[in-house]
Structure formats: structure tokens, C-alpha cells
């Protein structure tokens, strides 16, 4: 059984590009455009990795990472156009595994 990766990204083109490439490598992929949809998936399915954008329409990805860490140790890789060092440090301090 292949690893299950959840892509949380509100830009549908980016989401589809990443999903297609991961599927081509044999991964099972789920996608969410919002934090709310991400939590729906997390409560109904087992996920091996979350690729998390910080700029979502319904929540800040930093807050979502913090909420995930309250109940799960699933690896989180943050992807974002944010380039500030404090965003990177905050994400890593909140439990993201990479930025």
C-alpha cells in the first residue's frame, strides 16, 4: 500500500500539479482547498504526510499546523510564498517538519 499524502493548497493549479506528480510517483493523494476540508479528511482517513500552504482562504496555515500538532504527529511540510524568516521559524517551532 502506498503512502497517503494530503495536499492543502488553495491555488487549484498548484494543487493539481503537485498531486499529479506525486500520483505519478505512486503515492495516494488527497487534496483540500481549505483548512476545514483538511480536518474533514484527517478525521476520516489516515494520512502519512501533509503538504500545507500557509495562505488559505479560511485560516492561516501556521494556526492549522499548531492545531494538527495538538492531536497528531503526522509529518508536515509547509509550502508558501512567504519568505520571512519569522514565518519559517514559527512554522518549525509549531511542529512543521520542513519549510
PDB file of C-alpha atoms in Angstrom, residues 38-99:
ATOM      1  CA  UNK A  38      -8.244  19.317   5.603  1.00  0.00           C
ATOM      2  CA  UNK A  39      -9.700  18.488   9.023  1.00  0.00           C
ATOM      3  CA  UNK A  40     -12.609  16.628   7.374  1.00  0.00           C
ATOM      4  CA  UNK A  41     -10.071  14.394   5.628  1.00  0.00           C
ATOM      5  CA  UNK A  42      -7.917  13.979   8.735  1.00  0.00           C
ATOM      6  CA  UNK A  43     -10.905  12.781  10.772  1.00  0.00           C
ATOM      7  CA  UNK A  44     -11.988  10.201   8.198  1.00  0.00           C
ATOM      8  CA  UNK A  45      -8.717   8.887   6.758  1.00  0.00           C
ATOM      9  CA  UNK A  46      -5.145   8.078   7.740  1.00  0.00           C
ATOM     10  CA  UNK A  47      -2.579  10.440   6.229  1.00  0.00           C
ATOM     11  CA  UNK A  48       1.178   9.831   6.109  1.00  0.00           C
ATOM     12  CA  UNK A  49       2.246  13.378   5.143  1.00  0.00           C
ATOM     13  CA  UNK A  50       0.637  16.813   4.915  1.00  0.00           C
ATOM     14  CA  UNK A  51       1.889  19.390   2.431  1.00  0.00           C
ATOM     15  CA  UNK A  52       0.482  22.613   3.887  1.00  0.00           C
ATOM     16  CA  UNK A  53       0.213  26.052   2.317  1.00  0.00           C
ATOM     17  CA  UNK A  54       0.184  28.961   4.766  1.00  0.00           C
ATOM     18  CA  UNK A  55      -2.189  31.246   2.861  1.00  0.00           C
ATOM     19  CA  UNK A  56      -5.614  29.620   2.855  1.00  0.00           C
ATOM     20  CA  UNK A  57      -8.972  31.347   2.477  1.00  0.00           C
ATOM     21  CA  UNK A  58     -10.357  30.199   5.823  1.00  0.00           C
ATOM     22  CA  UNK A  59      -7.291  30.008   8.068  1.00  0.00           C
ATOM     23  CA  UNK A  60      -3.599  30.713   8.428  1.00  0.00           C
ATOM     24  CA  UNK A  61      -1.518  27.601   7.856  1.00  0.00           C
ATOM     25  CA  UNK A  62       0.559  28.351  10.951  1.00  0.00           C
ATOM     26  CA  UNK A  63      -2.567  28.089  13.102  1.00  0.00           C
ATOM     27  CA  UNK A  64      -3.554  24.897  11.297  1.00  0.00           C
ATOM     28  CA  UNK A  65      -0.137  23.331  11.909  1.00  0.00           C
ATOM     29  CA  UNK A  66      -0.471  24.139  15.593  1.00  0.00           C
ATOM     30  CA  UNK A  67      -3.936  22.530  15.723  1.00  0.00           C
ATOM     31  CA  UNK A  68      -2.684  19.421  13.910  1.00  0.00           C
ATOM     32  CA  UNK A  69       0.130  19.029  16.436  1.00  0.00           C
ATOM     33  CA  UNK A  70      -2.355  19.001  19.318  1.00  0.00           C
ATOM     34  CA  UNK A  71      -3.628  15.585  18.215  1.00  0.00           C
ATOM     35  CA  UNK A  72      -1.224  14.157  15.628  1.00  0.00           C
ATOM     36  CA  UNK A  73       2.434  13.623  14.848  1.00  0.00           C
ATOM     37  CA  UNK A  74       1.882  13.272  11.090  1.00  0.00           C
ATOM     38  CA  UNK A  75       4.788  14.917   9.236  1.00  0.00           C
ATOM     39  CA  UNK A  76       4.014  18.415   7.921  1.00  0.00           C
ATOM     40  CA  UNK A  77       5.897  20.114   5.103  1.00  0.00           C
ATOM     41  CA  UNK A  78       4.979  23.789   4.803  1.00  0.00           C
ATOM     42  CA  UNK A  79       4.965  25.344   1.340  1.00  0.00           C
ATOM     43  CA  UNK A  80       4.443  29.042   0.960  1.00  0.00           C
ATOM     44  CA  UNK A  81       5.404  32.161  -0.919  1.00  0.00           C
ATOM     45  CA  UNK A  82       6.077  33.767   2.456  1.00  0.00           C
ATOM     46  CA  UNK A  83       9.791  34.411   2.663  1.00  0.00           C
ATOM     47  CA  UNK A  84      10.113  35.971   6.101  1.00  0.00           C
ATOM     48  CA  UNK A  85      12.419  34.175   8.491  1.00  0.00           C
ATOM     49  CA  UNK A  86       9.965  34.598  11.376  1.00  0.00           C
ATOM     50  CA  UNK A  87       7.260  32.675   9.442  1.00  0.00           C
ATOM     51  CA  UNK A  88       9.716  29.841   8.816  1.00  0.00           C
ATOM     52  CA  UNK A  89      10.865  29.742  12.437  1.00  0.00           C
ATOM     53  CA  UNK A  90       7.313  29.890  13.750  1.00  0.00           C
ATOM     54  CA  UNK A  91       6.228  27.023  11.464  1.00  0.00           C
ATOM     55  CA  UNK A  92       9.144  24.867  12.583  1.00  0.00           C
ATOM     56  CA  UNK A  93       8.587  25.738  16.253  1.00  0.00           C
ATOM     57  CA  UNK A  94       4.904  24.805  15.923  1.00  0.00           C
ATOM     58  CA  UNK A  95       5.869  21.345  14.760  1.00  0.00           C
ATOM     59  CA  UNK A  96       6.288  21.529  10.977  1.00  0.00           C
ATOM     60  CA  UNK A  97       8.957  19.084   9.847  1.00  0.00           C
ATOM     61  CA  UNK A  98      10.206  21.244   6.982  1.00  0.00           C
ATOM     62  CA  UNK A  99       9.514  24.573   5.322  1.00  0.00           C
TER      63      UNK A  99
END
